[in-house]
Amino acid sequence: MNPRFFWQSPKNKPRWLILFLLGLIAALAIAVTTVYFKKAIAQTIGPALSVDVRTDRHSISPDIYGMNDYLIDRALAKELRIPVERWGANHTSRYNWLVDSSNSGDDFFFVGGGDNKNPVPGDSIDKIVNTNRQNGSKSIVTIPMIGYVNKFSTWNCGFRVAKYGPQEKTNPYIFPEGDKCGNGKRPDGTLITDNNRLDVSIISDPAFQQAWVQHLVKTHGTAAKGGVQIYQMDNEPSGWGNTHRDVHPEATSYEELRDRTYQYASMVKATDPTAKVLGPSDFGWPVYVDSLVKGDREKHGGVWFARWYLQQMRAYEQQKGVRILDYFDEHYYPVADNTCLANCPAGDAKTQALRLRSTRSLWDATYSDESWIGKYNPPLTIIPRFREWVKQDYPGTKVAITEYNWGGLESINGALAQADVLGIFGREQLDLATLWWPPKSSEPGAYAFRMYMNYDGKGGKYGDTWVRSLSQDQGLLSIYGADRTSDGTLTLVIINKTHQNLTSNLSLNGFKPAGKAQFYTYSEENLGAIVRQSDLGVSAGFKATYPANSITLVAIPKA
């Protein structure tokens, strides 16, 4: 065949060949265009967003941005002026204010005390309260109710090998007297149960703890005058029988928790009537449902442990005329089968995706928790559930979560989850929250807090009044809107949870902008700073692109 055949004029070619070539070209063009646009859409088109400033308005408590004292970065706490700081953990159940020391229980070989040979009563907690006052932070202080507190200010432990014999595990560090501290289990794993509870502990009762509260009031003033504002009724009482089994080997029953709370909470109210009380501060879903005493829930008509507790606190007020519980508080950590989320590093891609999904357990009635809990229970909806319990069982009580942690705070993945959680807390009307194991000032998790509390480095804050803000797909692009009532600025936190840039349209109703919107972004492109972007014109809405794995705060001034 003559090669020039294909370059000859159409009139010299057969009609079938011309049609074939045109069809082939058209098919190739369609295929290339389709692939291009599908790829472009997959990479850039995000879910539609909408905000209506007139609808669903309610206050956002500033106390949801709190942190625990444990491993807190003091520079970060000072920078953010965190609203509330909690002193609480397993060791606080055994704190003796007179010798200023605690016992770690099963967390670390039942070791107590320290190097302090000349203790100043209450000194370590006084320093925390003073620092909080300087930072403008409220203090939550845990009052031990367990019945025993640490005896010595110097090193001691509950299961010395010299006294109780060889044990399954021992503290790798030699005890000062040359002895070793064991884990309270014999080499075969059985528990040592014949120990003397008074080896390293003394009995503590409401009168002993009242002396400490009196000391706190005398030193720092009443709650109304800037002293300790909130007292927590011990820590995770359903865990005493494990964590502190050297002094409280019994499981905590419905009645024991009620009776101890009556005694200690009423003492606090009598000593400082302006202070608030918080409890029961238990460790998780299993003990929301029941105590660890076999058959306990059945003995109480099938009523869940947490709800029965609320009902009993209400009964006390009805009988005595005094409210002794101001905050219904529980701890909540996300769990997953064969995966570590809470207090764990970011993990692999599968773990990171699960971390971002699991925030839905806080609110979403369509989300089944991806753990053993979800297999046997309805959707958790933690915050709406707690609020409904309070509404039914003890109206007027506030709701708190004083321990939570979604993990990965050293990574952008953890920062995204943390920012999502803070937005959820505000939308779902939680009253108080304190993050367990806060991030270091330089870690991505710290920037999640900065986006709400200091996004511009000049004290710029997310708003204090929730407004309706919706995303067509919260799993891809979350949005949390709030009116900053001090100056009328509308603030939006928008979180892109995907690995690609998303461009979305946002419709805005009930708000007249005064000028351009300011954009501040924190993303994996720069993990060391929140970056101010170009301002964007706004009228009835706007179209913007949100970088992959990013948190964006939009501030729109009001006309």
XYZ file of C-alpha atoms in Angstrom:
559
model
C 0.000 0.000 0.000
C 1.232 3.446 -0.872
C 2.016 5.292 2.400
C 0.852 8.529 0.840
C -2.621 7.037 0.646
C -3.471 8.341 4.099
C -2.431 11.866 3.232
C -4.350 12.154 0.036
C -7.423 14.379 -0.148
C -10.725 12.887 1.093
C -12.117 12.636 -2.353
C -9.379 10.121 -3.193
C -10.099 7.931 -0.048
C -12.813 5.348 0.442
C -15.761 6.694 2.509
C -15.494 3.854 5.054
C -11.948 4.810 5.963
C -12.819 8.448 6.497
C -15.695 7.512 8.785
C -13.503 5.052 10.688
C -10.790 7.652 11.324
C -13.289 10.291 12.459
C -14.960 7.803 14.799
C -11.644 6.743 16.260
C -10.621 10.335 16.901
C -13.970 11.122 18.540
C -13.815 8.042 20.765
C -10.308 8.875 21.900
C -11.297 12.461 22.658
C -14.301 11.360 24.715
C -12.250 8.807 26.636
C -9.468 11.259 27.454
C -11.928 13.984 28.445
C -13.934 11.622 30.645
C -10.853 10.359 32.472
C -9.579 13.909 32.945
C -12.820 15.265 34.356
C -13.430 12.236 36.574
C -9.965 12.661 38.009
C -10.438 16.404 38.425
C -13.791 15.963 40.170
C -12.398 13.251 42.465
C -9.518 15.503 43.432
C -11.245 18.845 43.892
C -15.027 18.859 44.253
C -15.936 18.771 47.938
C -19.304 18.524 49.669
C -21.485 21.624 49.767
C -21.430 23.625 52.993
C -24.138 25.845 54.453
C -24.374 28.274 57.360
C -27.485 29.962 58.774
C -26.577 32.426 61.502
C -30.192 32.817 62.672
C -30.846 29.151 63.393
C -29.937 26.692 66.196
C -28.194 29.394 68.216
C -26.903 28.412 71.647
C -23.968 29.300 73.859
C -20.701 27.398 73.583
C -19.116 26.832 76.966
C -15.524 28.107 77.101
C -14.727 25.264 79.508
C -14.724 22.638 76.738
C -11.172 23.687 75.843
C -9.683 22.466 79.149
C -6.718 20.178 79.788
C -5.475 17.824 82.466
C -2.477 18.712 84.563
C -0.774 15.398 83.734
C 2.225 16.153 81.471
C 0.785 19.542 80.575
C 2.986 21.924 78.604
C 3.046 25.003 80.834
C 4.037 27.270 77.974
C 1.014 26.133 75.965
C -1.330 26.519 78.936
C -0.079 30.052 79.471
C -0.269 30.982 75.793
C -3.820 29.737 75.401
C -4.930 30.746 78.901
C -6.774 27.466 79.014
C -10.127 27.926 80.762
C -9.883 24.968 83.126
C -7.159 22.611 84.320
C -7.878 19.355 86.128
C -5.675 17.742 88.723
C -6.858 14.159 88.638
C -5.696 10.647 87.777
C -5.369 7.272 89.468
C -2.727 8.471 91.906
C -4.934 11.326 93.149
C -7.233 8.798 94.833
C -4.453 8.254 97.392
C -3.200 11.833 97.837
C -2.378 12.778 101.430
C -2.243 16.543 101.648
C -0.403 16.515 104.979
C 2.657 14.755 103.523
C 2.034 16.062 99.980
C 2.347 12.643 98.326
C 0.320 9.949 96.586
C 0.463 6.269 95.681
C 0.419 5.107 92.065
C -1.349 1.829 92.780
C -1.224 -0.832 90.093
C -0.147 1.775 87.527
C 3.398 1.416 88.879
C 4.036 -1.302 91.450
C 1.964 0.392 94.178
C 4.790 2.867 94.729
C 4.155 6.003 96.767
C 6.000 8.946 98.209
C 9.158 10.446 96.763
C 12.374 12.212 97.718
C 10.679 14.828 99.882
C 11.906 14.382 103.449
C 10.481 17.705 104.649
C 7.048 17.975 103.062
C 4.976 21.157 103.154
C 1.279 20.250 103.512
C -0.571 20.602 100.219
C 2.373 22.318 98.562
C 2.279 20.662 95.108
C -1.448 21.318 94.657
C -1.142 24.863 95.969
C 1.429 25.538 93.260
C -0.923 24.187 90.576
C -3.800 26.343 91.819
C -1.571 29.423 91.951
C -0.365 28.837 88.399
C -3.924 28.382 87.211
C -4.984 31.635 88.836
C -2.126 33.461 87.102
C -3.231 31.972 83.747
C -6.897 32.751 84.334
C -7.727 29.027 84.489
C -10.258 27.373 86.746
C -8.924 24.544 88.911
C -10.485 21.107 89.287
C -9.064 19.350 92.359
C -9.758 15.690 93.125
C -10.901 14.805 96.653
C -9.989 11.208 97.651
C -13.033 9.168 98.740
C -11.471 5.699 98.662
C -10.895 5.650 102.425
C -7.095 5.359 102.468
C -4.312 7.766 101.514
C -0.549 7.510 101.316
C 1.290 7.412 104.660
C 4.784 8.666 103.838
C 6.394 11.488 101.886
C 9.441 9.287 101.202
C 9.544 6.282 98.874
C 7.374 3.337 99.860
C 5.342 0.577 98.227
C 2.457 -1.720 99.054
C 3.950 -5.093 98.133
C 7.550 -5.286 99.238
C 9.303 -8.458 98.178
C 10.989 -8.748 101.571
C 7.583 -8.942 103.250
C 5.339 -10.646 100.685
C 7.825 -12.848 98.876
C 8.714 -13.327 95.197
C 6.262 -11.752 92.758
C 5.343 -11.976 89.099
C 6.974 -8.636 88.319
C 9.052 -6.201 90.308
C 9.964 -2.577 89.918
C 13.264 -2.562 87.986
C 14.593 0.087 90.346
C 16.019 -0.901 93.720
C 14.083 0.416 96.704
C 16.126 2.786 98.929
C 16.504 0.140 101.630
C 17.733 -2.414 99.085
C 14.318 -4.068 98.800
C 12.160 -4.317 95.665
C 8.526 -3.439 95.009
C 6.302 -6.085 93.455
C 3.093 -5.957 91.477
C 1.036 -7.724 94.134
C 0.870 -11.013 92.230
C 2.629 -14.243 93.080
C 4.888 -15.820 90.425
C 1.946 -17.936 89.204
C -0.135 -14.785 88.630
C -2.520 -15.176 91.575
C -3.228 -12.062 93.621
C -1.705 -11.460 97.026
C -4.762 -10.815 99.183
C -3.438 -11.066 102.741
C -1.509 -7.796 102.707
C -1.877 -5.208 105.456
C -3.750 -2.182 104.088
C -1.975 0.044 106.601
C 1.544 -0.883 105.478
C 1.963 2.344 103.556
C -1.461 3.979 103.936
C -3.546 5.636 106.618
C -7.316 5.809 106.981
C -8.922 8.861 105.411
C -12.467 10.050 106.132
C -14.533 13.177 105.348
C -13.080 15.013 108.348
C -9.524 14.381 107.099
C -10.415 15.702 103.664
C -12.342 18.649 105.092
C -9.158 19.875 106.704
C -7.586 19.958 103.255
C -10.519 21.842 101.699
C -10.289 24.326 104.565
C -6.589 24.726 103.820
C -7.359 25.374 100.131
C -9.989 27.966 101.010
C -7.698 29.675 103.511
C -4.791 29.694 101.042
C -6.581 30.608 97.819
C -9.987 31.924 98.858
C -13.407 30.502 98.183
C -14.423 29.467 94.687
C -16.339 32.722 94.336
C -13.154 34.665 95.106
C -10.899 32.826 92.682
C -9.989 29.760 94.713
C -10.608 26.152 93.684
C -13.814 26.330 91.655
C -14.560 22.627 91.172
C -13.964 19.576 93.354
C -14.041 16.140 91.759
C -15.294 13.223 93.839
C -12.311 10.924 93.447
C -11.210 9.332 90.182
C -12.695 6.324 88.363
C -14.191 4.729 91.499
C -15.188 1.558 89.672
C -11.482 0.941 89.105
C -10.509 1.035 92.783
C -10.773 -2.746 93.108
C -8.050 -3.136 90.494
C -5.869 -0.037 90.535
C -5.868 0.297 94.320
C -6.522 -3.277 95.342
C -3.911 -3.056 98.098
C -6.360 -0.908 100.091
C -9.697 -1.439 98.303
C -9.783 -4.934 96.751
C -13.594 -4.963 96.665
C -15.546 -3.905 93.588
C -17.360 -0.594 94.072
C -21.101 -1.108 94.342
C -24.014 1.186 93.547
C -24.529 1.912 97.247
C -20.887 2.481 98.096
C -20.461 5.104 95.394
C -23.681 6.836 96.420
C -22.879 6.838 100.124
C -19.315 8.054 99.732
C -20.439 10.814 97.370
C -23.082 11.915 99.866
C -20.467 12.154 102.614
C -17.680 13.901 100.726
C -19.714 16.121 98.407
C -21.835 17.431 101.260
C -18.608 18.156 103.167
C -17.305 20.252 100.263
C -20.561 22.195 100.007
C -20.577 22.837 103.758
C -16.961 24.063 103.668
C -17.263 26.219 100.533
C -20.879 26.694 99.429
C -19.704 28.583 96.323
C -17.708 25.629 94.979
C -19.002 23.162 92.382
C -18.863 19.381 92.671
C -18.189 16.973 89.823
C -18.683 13.177 89.614
C -18.754 10.192 89.301
C -15.858 10.451 86.801
C -15.823 6.754 85.987
C -13.713 5.053 83.350
C -15.965 4.071 80.459
C -18.946 2.385 78.877
C -18.999 -0.852 80.953
C -19.450 1.107 84.178
C -21.937 3.545 82.732
C -24.077 0.420 82.399
C -23.362 -1.505 85.611
C -21.013 -1.699 88.559
C -18.449 -4.482 88.651
C -20.347 -6.158 91.494
C -22.033 -9.226 90.057
C -25.797 -8.827 89.815
C -25.758 -5.228 91.010
C -27.822 -3.752 88.178
C -30.460 -6.472 88.540
C -30.759 -5.608 92.242
C -31.567 -2.037 91.202
C -34.350 -2.793 88.761
C -32.105 -2.906 85.692
C -31.304 0.806 85.990
C -27.898 1.670 84.570
C -25.241 2.578 87.138
C -24.713 6.121 85.833
C -28.427 6.874 85.739
C -29.034 5.451 89.216
C -26.219 7.684 90.476
C -27.908 10.752 88.990
C -31.243 9.759 90.487
C -29.673 9.367 93.930
C -28.002 12.771 93.724
C -31.379 14.276 92.874
C -32.970 12.443 95.788
C -30.412 13.966 98.146
C -31.311 17.488 97.063
C -35.008 16.728 97.385
C -34.466 15.427 100.933
C -31.832 17.893 102.183
C -32.477 20.989 100.090
C -28.830 21.144 98.950
C -27.464 20.316 95.497
C -24.280 18.299 95.987
C -23.660 17.442 92.312
C -23.194 20.234 89.774
C -21.496 18.333 86.936
C -22.323 14.831 85.770
C -18.917 13.702 84.574
C -17.684 10.526 82.912
C -14.454 9.652 81.138
C -14.621 8.588 77.508
C -11.888 7.100 75.348
C -12.524 5.702 71.856
C -11.851 1.984 71.558
C -11.487 -0.298 68.566
C -10.915 -3.999 68.066
C -7.214 -4.824 67.631
C -6.352 -1.137 67.194
C -5.059 1.443 69.650
C -6.528 4.924 69.260
C -6.571 6.732 72.618
C -3.196 7.809 74.019
C -1.432 6.081 71.105
C 0.645 7.341 68.158
C -1.023 8.060 64.829
C -0.517 4.525 63.519
C -0.925 3.223 59.988
C -3.354 4.486 57.344
C -6.118 2.157 58.519
C -5.795 3.356 62.115
C -5.739 6.995 61.066
C -8.907 6.609 59.023
C -10.623 4.893 61.954
C -9.528 7.677 64.314
C -11.279 10.257 62.143
C -14.441 8.156 61.844
C -14.629 7.351 65.533
C -15.361 10.934 66.578
C -18.885 10.185 65.360
C -19.409 8.041 68.457
C -19.789 11.307 70.355
C -22.964 12.303 68.524
C -24.049 10.338 65.441
C -27.118 8.113 65.829
C -26.321 6.452 62.493
C -22.779 5.413 63.466
C -22.121 1.980 64.947
C -19.026 2.030 67.114
C -16.286 -0.057 65.499
C -15.476 -2.052 68.627
C -16.915 -4.769 70.825
C -19.140 -2.071 72.339
C -20.770 -1.350 69.000
C -21.419 -5.056 68.379
C -23.622 -5.400 71.433
C -25.032 -1.911 71.927
C -26.932 0.707 69.954
C -25.053 3.744 68.621
C -23.250 5.348 71.542
C -24.163 9.026 70.897
C -22.209 9.847 74.055
C -22.981 13.552 74.509
C -26.685 13.489 73.520
C -27.047 10.375 75.693
C -25.516 12.079 78.742
C -27.646 15.175 78.214
C -30.793 13.082 77.938
C -29.941 11.224 81.162
C -29.517 14.544 82.951
C -32.772 15.859 81.523
C -34.661 12.828 82.795
C -32.833 12.037 86.029
C -31.451 15.289 87.433
C -32.386 18.435 85.451
C -30.087 21.399 85.816
C -26.926 19.314 86.141
C -24.158 20.213 83.732
C -22.352 17.590 81.621
C -18.593 17.068 81.597
C -15.978 14.714 80.150
C -12.832 15.241 82.209
C -10.761 12.581 80.472
C -10.682 11.912 76.740
C -7.967 11.428 74.170
C -8.162 10.412 70.502
C -4.420 9.835 70.143
C -2.028 10.776 67.379
C -1.495 14.298 68.719
C 2.061 14.212 67.422
C 0.647 14.063 63.875
C -1.664 15.962 61.555
C -4.097 13.048 61.811
C -4.427 13.514 65.558
C -4.750 17.280 65.116
C -7.646 16.795 62.682
C -9.409 14.463 65.129
C -8.822 16.851 68.038
C -10.172 19.815 66.088
C -13.190 17.737 65.109
C -13.799 16.770 68.745
C -13.636 20.381 69.940
C -16.134 21.415 67.282
C -18.447 18.567 68.271
C -18.216 19.553 71.947
C -19.442 23.039 71.085
C -22.214 21.941 68.757
C -23.521 19.226 71.099
C -23.556 21.591 74.113
C -21.051 19.882 76.368
C -20.367 22.062 79.407
C -16.812 21.089 80.324
C -14.001 18.916 78.967
C -10.347 18.373 79.853
C -8.005 16.557 77.489
C -5.913 13.806 79.035
C -2.184 13.900 78.169
C -2.164 17.250 76.344
C 0.206 17.815 73.421
C 3.479 19.673 73.598
C 3.382 23.250 72.390
C 5.201 22.324 69.170
C 3.056 19.289 68.285
C 0.234 19.352 65.727
C -2.347 18.604 68.433
C -1.542 21.970 70.041
C -2.489 23.709 66.804
C -5.938 22.152 66.954
C -6.455 24.110 70.174
C -4.853 27.224 68.708
C -7.354 27.209 65.836
C -10.092 27.725 68.421
C -8.217 29.820 70.979
C -5.434 31.792 69.263
C -5.629 31.308 65.512
C -3.860 34.555 64.592
C -1.217 34.580 67.325
C -2.882 37.695 68.756
C -5.579 36.041 70.847
C -8.094 35.585 68.028
C -10.763 33.155 69.142
C -13.471 31.008 67.620
C -16.961 32.246 68.448
C -18.977 31.688 71.614
C -22.456 31.144 70.124
C -23.182 28.160 67.910
C -24.958 28.745 64.592
C -26.329 26.142 62.212
C -23.509 24.894 60.000
C -23.851 21.811 57.841
C -21.788 19.723 55.458
C -23.239 17.332 52.912
C -20.549 14.884 54.019
C -19.161 15.415 57.514
C -16.825 12.474 57.001
C -14.947 14.355 54.284
C -15.304 18.000 55.221
C -16.552 19.053 58.671
C -17.772 22.543 59.466
C -18.385 24.214 62.829
C -19.794 27.740 62.861
C -19.996 30.217 65.724
C -20.862 33.862 66.217
C -18.231 35.799 68.189
C -20.585 38.038 70.101
C -17.880 40.445 71.300
C -17.535 41.929 67.796
C -20.131 40.118 65.671
C -17.547 38.226 63.629
C -18.731 34.932 62.176
C -16.101 32.227 62.666
C -16.023 28.894 60.854
C -13.735 25.942 61.511
C -13.588 23.723 58.428
C -11.695 20.435 58.560
C -10.615 18.553 55.444
C -10.145 14.931 56.546
C -9.089 13.659 53.121
C -5.739 13.347 51.345
C -6.734 15.688 48.522
C -7.608 19.351 48.159
C -11.350 19.932 48.289
C -13.116 22.881 46.663
C -16.587 23.530 48.055
C -19.328 26.102 47.766
C -20.612 27.575 51.024
C -24.022 29.235 51.216
C -24.468 31.889 53.903
C -27.823 32.990 55.310
C -28.841 35.472 57.978
C -25.545 37.341 57.955
C -24.389 40.497 56.177
C -20.590 40.608 55.778
C -18.752 43.900 56.233
C -15.760 42.963 54.143
C -13.606 40.125 52.978
C -13.253 36.880 54.910
C -9.932 36.112 56.545
C -8.571 32.588 56.073
C -6.138 30.873 58.450
C -4.966 27.353 57.611
C -3.039 24.648 59.413
C -2.033 21.735 57.209
C 0.550 19.034 56.628
C 2.382 21.427 54.302
C 3.574 23.397 57.347
C 3.223 21.662 60.698
C 4.986 24.496 62.507
C 2.555 27.353 61.962
C -0.972 28.497 61.207
C -0.682 30.319 57.874
C -2.717 33.384 56.920
C -4.096 32.946 53.408
C -5.397 35.534 50.963
C -8.643 37.211 51.988
C -11.728 36.256 50.022
C -14.782 38.265 49.037
C -18.057 37.102 50.594
C -21.674 37.928 49.822
C -24.313 35.209 50.043
C -21.515 32.699 50.355
C -18.195 31.846 48.818
C -16.231 29.145 47.077
C -12.928 28.060 48.567
C -10.366 25.290 48.386
C -9.333 23.505 51.567
C -5.914 21.810 51.445
C -5.588 18.086 52.028
C -5.462 17.132 55.729
C -6.063 20.643 56.983
C -7.909 22.799 59.486
C -9.090 26.197 58.270
C -10.540 29.010 60.326
C -12.577 31.559 58.413
C -13.341 34.893 60.124
C -16.008 37.040 58.455
C -16.617 40.545 59.876
C -20.214 41.633 60.341
C -21.613 44.743 58.702
